[in-house]
Short mmCIF file of C-alpha atoms and ligand atoms in Angstrom, two decimals:
data_model
loop_
_atom_site.label_atom_id
_atom_site.label_comp_id
_atom_site.label_asym_id
_atom_site.label_seq_id
_atom_site.Cartn_x
_atom_site.Cartn_y
_atom_site.Cartn_z
CA MET A 567 134.30 179.21 94.97
CA ALA A 568 137.22 179.37 92.60
CA GLY A 569 138.51 176.10 91.69
CA ALA A 570 138.67 172.83 89.98
CA ALA A 571 137.44 172.33 86.44
CA ALA A 572 133.68 171.84 86.52
CA SER A 573 134.00 168.33 85.11
CA ARG A 574 136.05 167.10 88.10
CA VAL A 575 133.73 168.42 90.79
CA ARG A 576 131.86 165.87 92.92
CA HIS A 577 128.12 166.48 92.80
CA PHE A 578 125.22 164.81 94.61
CA VAL A 579 122.52 164.83 91.95
CA THR A 580 121.45 161.23 92.51
CA LEU A 581 122.37 158.58 95.05
CA ALA A 582 124.00 156.71 92.19
CA ASP A 583 126.75 159.36 92.53
CA LEU A 584 127.85 157.53 95.70
CA THR A 585 129.61 154.19 96.11
CA PRO A 586 128.38 151.82 98.82
CA ASP A 587 131.54 152.63 100.84
CA GLU A 588 130.95 156.37 100.56
CA LEU A 589 127.38 155.90 101.71
CA ALA A 590 128.53 153.85 104.69
CA ARG A 591 131.04 156.56 105.66
CA LEU A 592 128.38 159.28 105.37
CA LEU A 593 126.03 157.28 107.59
CA ALA A 594 128.77 156.80 110.19
CA ASP A 595 129.49 160.54 110.12
CA ALA A 596 125.79 161.34 110.42
CA THR A 597 125.65 159.14 113.53
CA ALA A 598 128.64 161.02 115.00
CA LEU A 599 127.07 164.39 114.15
CA LYS A 600 123.78 163.35 115.74
CA ARG A 601 125.72 162.74 118.96
CA GLU A 602 127.72 165.97 118.64
CA PRO A 603 125.53 168.35 116.57
CA VAL A 604 127.98 171.26 116.76
CA PRO A 605 131.35 169.65 116.04
CA ALA A 606 134.50 171.16 117.45
CA GLY A 607 136.64 173.27 115.14
CA ALA A 608 133.82 174.72 113.00
CA PRO A 609 134.68 172.64 109.90
CA ALA A 610 132.79 175.02 107.57
CA ARG A 611 134.24 178.25 108.99
CA GLY A 612 134.50 180.78 106.18
CA ARG A 613 132.56 178.50 103.82
CA SER A 614 129.17 179.19 102.29
CA LEU A 615 126.22 177.47 100.73
CA ALA A 616 123.47 178.78 98.45
CA LEU A 617 119.99 177.28 98.31
CA ILE A 618 118.41 178.01 94.91
CA PHE A 619 114.81 176.80 94.94
CA GLU A 620 112.09 176.70 92.26
CA LYS A 621 109.60 175.08 94.69
CA PRO A 622 108.62 175.62 98.34
CA SER A 623 110.35 173.79 101.19
CA LEU A 624 110.36 173.50 104.96
CA ARG A 625 112.64 170.57 105.78
CA THR A 626 115.25 170.87 103.04
CA ARG A 627 115.75 174.60 103.40
CA VAL A 628 115.83 174.80 107.18
CA SER A 629 117.91 171.65 107.71
CA PHE A 630 120.61 172.85 105.30
CA GLU A 631 120.59 176.36 106.78
CA MET A 632 120.95 174.98 110.32
CA ALA A 633 123.58 172.48 109.19
CA MET A 634 125.69 175.44 108.08
CA VAL A 635 125.09 177.23 111.40
CA HIS A 636 126.27 174.13 113.29
CA LEU A 637 129.32 173.69 111.06
CA GLY A 638 130.33 177.34 111.45
CA GLY A 639 129.57 178.44 107.87
CA HIS A 640 126.88 180.54 106.21
CA ALA A 641 123.84 179.74 104.03
CA THR A 642 121.93 182.05 101.70
CA TYR A 643 118.49 181.28 100.22
CA LEU A 644 117.16 182.35 96.83
CA SER A 645 113.41 181.90 96.50
CA PRO A 646 111.52 180.78 93.37
CA ALA A 647 110.61 184.42 92.63
CA GLU A 648 114.23 185.62 92.76
CA VAL A 649 116.01 183.01 90.70
CA GLY A 650 114.14 182.78 87.42
CA LEU A 651 116.33 179.85 86.36
CA GLY A 652 116.32 179.75 82.58
CA ARG A 653 114.02 182.79 82.35
CA ARG A 654 115.77 185.76 83.93
CA GLU A 655 119.10 184.18 83.09
CA SER A 656 120.21 180.91 81.51
CA VAL A 657 120.73 177.92 83.79
CA ALA A 658 124.38 177.75 82.70
CA ASP A 659 125.03 181.42 83.53
CA VAL A 660 123.38 181.19 86.96
CA ALA A 661 125.58 178.16 87.68
CA ARG A 662 128.74 179.92 86.47
CA VAL A 663 128.02 183.02 88.57
CA ALA A 664 126.69 181.42 91.76
CA SER A 665 129.64 179.05 91.93
CA ARG A 666 132.03 182.06 91.98
CA TYR A 667 130.40 183.20 95.23
CA VAL A 668 129.75 180.08 97.31
CA ASP A 669 131.33 176.71 98.07
CA LEU A 670 128.25 174.50 97.69
CA ILE A 671 124.89 174.87 95.94
CA VAL A 672 121.65 173.09 96.85
CA LEU A 673 119.21 173.23 93.97
CA ARG A 674 115.48 172.41 93.99
CA THR A 675 114.04 172.28 90.48
CA PHE A 676 111.01 171.09 88.58
CA ALA A 677 112.89 169.33 85.76
CA HIS A 678 115.71 166.98 86.72
CA GLU A 679 117.52 168.05 83.53
CA THR A 680 117.82 171.57 84.97
CA THR A 681 119.82 170.22 87.89
CA GLU A 682 121.98 168.08 85.58
CA GLU A 683 122.65 171.09 83.36
CA PHE A 684 123.40 173.33 86.35
CA ALA A 685 125.90 170.77 87.67
CA ARG A 686 127.71 170.69 84.32
CA PHE A 687 128.41 174.42 84.56
CA SER A 688 129.07 174.74 88.29
CA SER A 689 132.63 174.87 89.55
CA VAL A 690 131.48 173.84 93.06
CA PRO A 691 129.52 170.76 94.22
CA VAL A 692 125.81 170.79 93.42
CA VAL A 693 123.37 168.97 95.69
CA ASN A 694 119.98 168.00 94.31
CA GLY A 695 117.49 169.29 96.88
CA LEU A 696 114.63 167.59 94.97
CA SER A 697 113.73 167.35 91.29
CA ASP A 698 110.85 165.66 89.53
CA VAL A 699 112.98 162.50 89.25
CA SER A 700 114.89 162.24 92.50
CA HIS A 701 115.30 163.44 96.06
CA PRO A 702 118.68 162.08 97.11
CA CYS A 703 118.96 164.08 100.36
CA GLN A 704 115.72 162.42 101.42
CA GLY A 705 116.99 158.98 100.36
CA LEU A 706 120.22 159.52 102.31
CA THR A 707 118.23 160.47 105.40
CA ASP A 708 115.84 157.57 104.91
CA ILE A 709 118.52 154.89 104.83
CA PHE A 710 120.16 156.54 107.85
CA THR A 711 116.83 156.37 109.69
CA ILE A 712 116.13 152.79 108.58
CA GLN A 713 119.54 151.57 109.78
CA GLU A 714 119.27 153.56 113.01
CA ARG A 715 115.99 151.77 113.80
CA LYS A 716 116.40 148.38 112.15
CA GLY A 717 120.11 147.82 111.55
CA ALA A 718 121.98 147.10 108.33
CA ALA A 719 121.07 143.44 107.72
CA HIS A 720 120.29 142.37 104.16
CA ASP A 721 116.82 141.12 105.06
CA VAL A 722 115.56 144.35 106.63
CA ALA A 723 112.54 144.81 104.37
CA VAL A 724 111.19 148.21 103.34
CA ALA A 725 107.73 148.43 101.76
CA TYR A 726 107.02 151.57 99.73
CA VAL A 727 103.33 152.06 98.97
CA GLY A 728 102.08 154.66 96.48
CA ASP A 729 103.51 156.82 93.73
CA GLY A 730 106.70 155.63 92.02
CA ASN A 731 108.02 159.21 92.25
CA ASN A 732 111.18 161.13 93.11
CA VAL A 733 111.13 159.97 96.75
CA CYS A 734 110.52 156.36 95.71
CA HIS A 735 113.39 156.47 93.18
CA SER A 736 115.85 157.75 95.77
CA LEU A 737 114.66 155.28 98.40
CA MET A 738 115.23 152.42 95.93
CA LEU A 739 118.76 153.64 95.21
CA ALA A 740 119.53 154.11 98.91
CA VAL A 741 118.34 150.61 99.78
CA ALA A 742 120.26 149.24 96.79
CA LEU A 743 123.50 150.91 97.93
CA ALA A 744 122.94 149.59 101.46
CA GLY A 745 122.36 146.03 100.19
CA GLN A 746 118.96 145.75 101.86
CA THR A 747 115.46 144.81 100.65
CA ILE A 748 112.69 146.95 99.17
CA ARG A 749 109.30 146.10 97.71
CA VAL A 750 107.46 148.92 95.92
CA ALA A 751 103.69 148.71 95.36
CA ALA A 752 102.35 151.19 92.80
CA PRO A 753 99.23 151.33 90.63
CA GLN A 754 99.44 150.82 86.90
CA GLY A 755 100.91 153.87 85.19
CA TYR A 756 102.53 155.17 88.39
CA GLU A 757 105.37 152.68 88.78
CA PRO A 758 108.93 153.92 89.34
CA GLN A 759 110.60 155.05 86.11
CA PRO A 760 112.59 152.45 84.14
CA ARG A 761 115.79 154.56 84.33
CA SER A 762 115.73 154.69 88.12
CA ARG A 763 114.79 151.02 88.37
CA ALA A 764 117.69 150.08 86.10
CA ALA A 765 120.11 152.21 88.13
CA ALA A 766 118.93 150.61 91.38
CA ALA A 767 119.10 147.12 89.86
CA ALA A 768 122.67 147.71 88.64
CA ILE A 769 123.75 148.74 92.14
CA ALA A 770 121.81 145.84 93.68
CA ARG A 771 123.82 143.38 91.57
CA THR A 772 126.99 144.60 93.30
CA THR A 773 125.60 144.85 96.86
CA GLY A 774 123.20 141.90 96.99
CA ALA A 775 120.18 144.13 97.57
CA ALA A 776 116.72 142.79 96.71
CA ILE A 777 114.40 145.13 94.79
CA ASP A 778 110.92 144.25 93.66
CA VAL A 779 108.03 146.22 92.15
CA VAL A 780 104.57 144.76 92.71
CA ARG A 781 100.98 145.88 92.15
CA ASP A 782 99.24 144.89 95.39
CA PRO A 783 100.15 146.90 98.52
CA SER A 784 99.54 143.76 100.64
CA ASP A 785 102.33 141.94 98.79
CA ALA A 786 104.74 144.77 99.56
CA VAL A 787 103.77 145.26 103.19
CA ARG A 788 103.39 141.64 104.35
CA GLY A 789 106.22 140.97 106.85
CA ALA A 790 107.87 144.37 106.24
CA ASP A 791 110.04 146.10 108.86
CA VAL A 792 109.39 149.56 107.44
CA VAL A 793 106.29 150.89 105.70
CA TYR A 794 106.93 154.05 103.70
CA THR A 795 104.61 156.30 101.73
CA ASP A 796 104.63 159.69 100.02
CA VAL A 797 102.00 162.01 98.55
CA TRP A 798 99.97 160.91 95.54
CA THR A 799 100.22 164.39 93.98
CA SER A 800 103.69 165.93 94.05
CA MET A 801 104.61 169.58 93.64
CA GLY A 802 103.98 170.59 90.05
CA GLN A 803 101.30 167.90 89.48
CA GLU A 804 98.40 169.79 91.06
CA GLN A 805 96.36 169.74 87.85
CA GLU A 806 96.40 165.90 88.00
CA TYR A 807 94.97 165.86 91.53
CA GLU A 808 91.56 164.28 90.78
CA ARG A 809 92.92 161.66 88.41
CA ARG A 810 95.61 160.68 90.89
CA ARG A 811 93.16 160.52 93.80
CA ARG A 812 91.16 157.95 91.84
CA ALA A 813 94.21 155.99 90.64
CA PHE A 814 95.62 155.63 94.16
CA GLN A 815 92.48 154.29 95.86
CA GLY A 816 93.63 151.18 97.74
CA TYR A 817 97.17 152.56 98.21
CA GLN A 818 96.54 154.26 101.54
CA VAL A 819 98.72 153.36 104.52
CA ASN A 820 96.08 152.75 107.17
CA ALA A 821 95.61 150.50 110.21
CA ALA A 822 94.33 147.56 108.12
CA LEU A 823 97.39 147.63 105.86
CA MET A 824 99.74 148.03 108.84
CA ARG A 825 98.39 144.81 110.36
CA LEU A 826 100.15 142.92 107.55
CA ALA A 827 103.57 144.32 108.47
CA LYS A 828 105.71 142.98 111.31
CA PRO A 829 104.25 143.97 114.71
CA ASP A 830 107.29 146.17 115.37
CA ALA A 831 107.30 147.76 111.91
CA VAL A 832 107.86 151.50 111.71
CA VAL A 833 106.02 153.97 109.47
CA MET A 834 107.96 156.54 107.46
CA HIS A 835 106.95 159.51 105.30
CA ASP A 836 109.23 162.21 103.88
CA LEU A 837 106.59 164.93 104.60
CA PRO A 838 104.69 167.08 103.92
CA ALA A 839 101.85 164.53 104.21
CA HIS A 840 98.41 164.83 102.68
CA ARG A 841 96.65 163.35 105.68
CA GLY A 842 93.59 161.29 104.78
CA GLU A 843 95.01 160.50 101.32
CA GLU A 844 98.19 158.39 101.32
CA ILE A 845 98.21 158.04 105.13
CA THR A 846 95.56 158.17 107.84
CA ASP A 847 95.84 160.35 110.94
CA ASP A 848 95.78 157.34 113.27
CA VAL A 849 98.80 155.76 111.54
CA MET A 850 100.73 159.01 111.16
CA ASP A 851 100.15 159.95 114.80
CA GLY A 852 100.29 156.37 116.10
CA PRO A 853 102.99 154.51 118.02
CA GLN A 854 104.64 153.00 114.94
CA SER A 855 105.17 156.35 113.23
CA ILE A 856 108.71 157.74 113.21
CA VAL A 857 108.01 160.48 110.68
CA PHE A 858 109.18 163.36 112.87
CA ASP A 859 112.38 161.57 113.93
CA GLN A 860 112.92 160.98 110.22
CA ALA A 861 112.42 164.69 109.54
CA GLU A 862 114.94 165.55 112.27
CA ASN A 863 117.45 163.21 110.66
CA ARG A 864 117.55 165.43 107.57
CA LEU A 865 119.71 167.75 109.66
CA HIS A 866 122.22 165.09 110.74
CA ALA A 867 122.49 163.32 107.38
CA GLN A 868 122.88 166.54 105.39
CA LYS A 869 125.44 167.90 107.81
CA ALA A 870 127.53 164.82 107.05
CA LEU A 871 126.96 165.39 103.33
CA VAL A 872 128.02 169.06 103.53
CA ARG A 873 131.13 168.22 105.56
CA TRP A 874 132.11 165.51 103.06
CA LEU A 875 131.48 167.58 99.92
CA MET A 876 133.40 170.54 101.33
CA ALA A 877 136.28 168.22 102.19
CA VAL A 878 136.42 166.56 98.75
CA ALA A 879 136.06 169.96 97.06
CA GLY A 880 139.17 171.10 98.97
N1 CP B 2366 110.73 166.18 102.65
C1 CP B 2366 111.07 167.39 102.15
O1 CP B 2366 111.94 167.52 101.29
O2 CP B 2366 110.37 168.43 102.66
P1 CP B 2366 110.38 169.94 102.12
O3 CP B 2366 109.69 169.91 100.78
O4 CP B 2366 109.63 170.71 103.15
O5 CP B 2366 111.81 170.39 101.98
N1 NVA B 2367 107.06 163.76 96.09
C1 NVA B 2367 106.98 165.02 96.80
C2 NVA B 2367 108.06 165.11 97.81
C3 NVA B 2367 108.05 166.38 98.62
C4 NVA B 2367 109.19 166.46 99.60
C5 NVA B 2367 107.05 166.18 95.82
O1 NVA B 2367 107.88 166.13 94.90
O2 NVA B 2367 106.27 167.11 95.96
#
């Protein structure tokens, strides 16, 4: 609420805001919170969180709201219609005002720059709850889920098939911080952005992670431990739907593609899924799919994130 100069506040706008050690501690805390979902002592008693969203959400909104219930604090949600970020009021002024009321702000925006600008003017930690460039809460959950299922060894190989989008960027950064292996297969023109690739590569040089971007989904999936996909058309790209549907032919996670992965490979998806496009029903509902366990893990991973950010914010 009141507090430290905005410039000294710890934000979580991208996974690159974390060190590998901080990530490891968050994952350990998420494991503890999964075992004891309502920790003793109500660590967030008297503390509050605002969710300010320009786009719809199921997982992000509800998991943060329930995280605050379990930690003994309170969450308040402002819908796209209410906020009018940059229209009803400037981004900077919303940040200045909201951070006088609450201890933590989760922001879901169209433009990543909006979240960066908001963070510059907020006197409390800002968590990126998805932007057009990144989805770090998802990436945090994804690496938690990957290590829960497959361990933390360097050679645990994640294959990401599809759009080099916000979810892909954050998954690359998460795997880079964890020192593991990821191969991304994307069609021409839909590869992950150079800025996110460079950030992941810089982290990988310090952790020993292996990151590769290829064209052919078979090259990514062959021998993989985890096969991950996301929608071809993200929120805000609806007018590109037909063009994207054509561009992503051959990038569907289906039974034939899964046969190239390790026999015990798991299938992940951040959800919501566009069934029949990036993933088939039989794979999504099949024995290798862990997509709903992954969705549950949003709660545990974000609870650890909230507890940590409230502790570092004092
Ligand atoms: N995966 C995810 O962020 O889902 P929501 O858009 O429902 O929050
Ligand atoms: N890439 C998707 C993720 C949704 C959680 C989108 O931005 O719409």
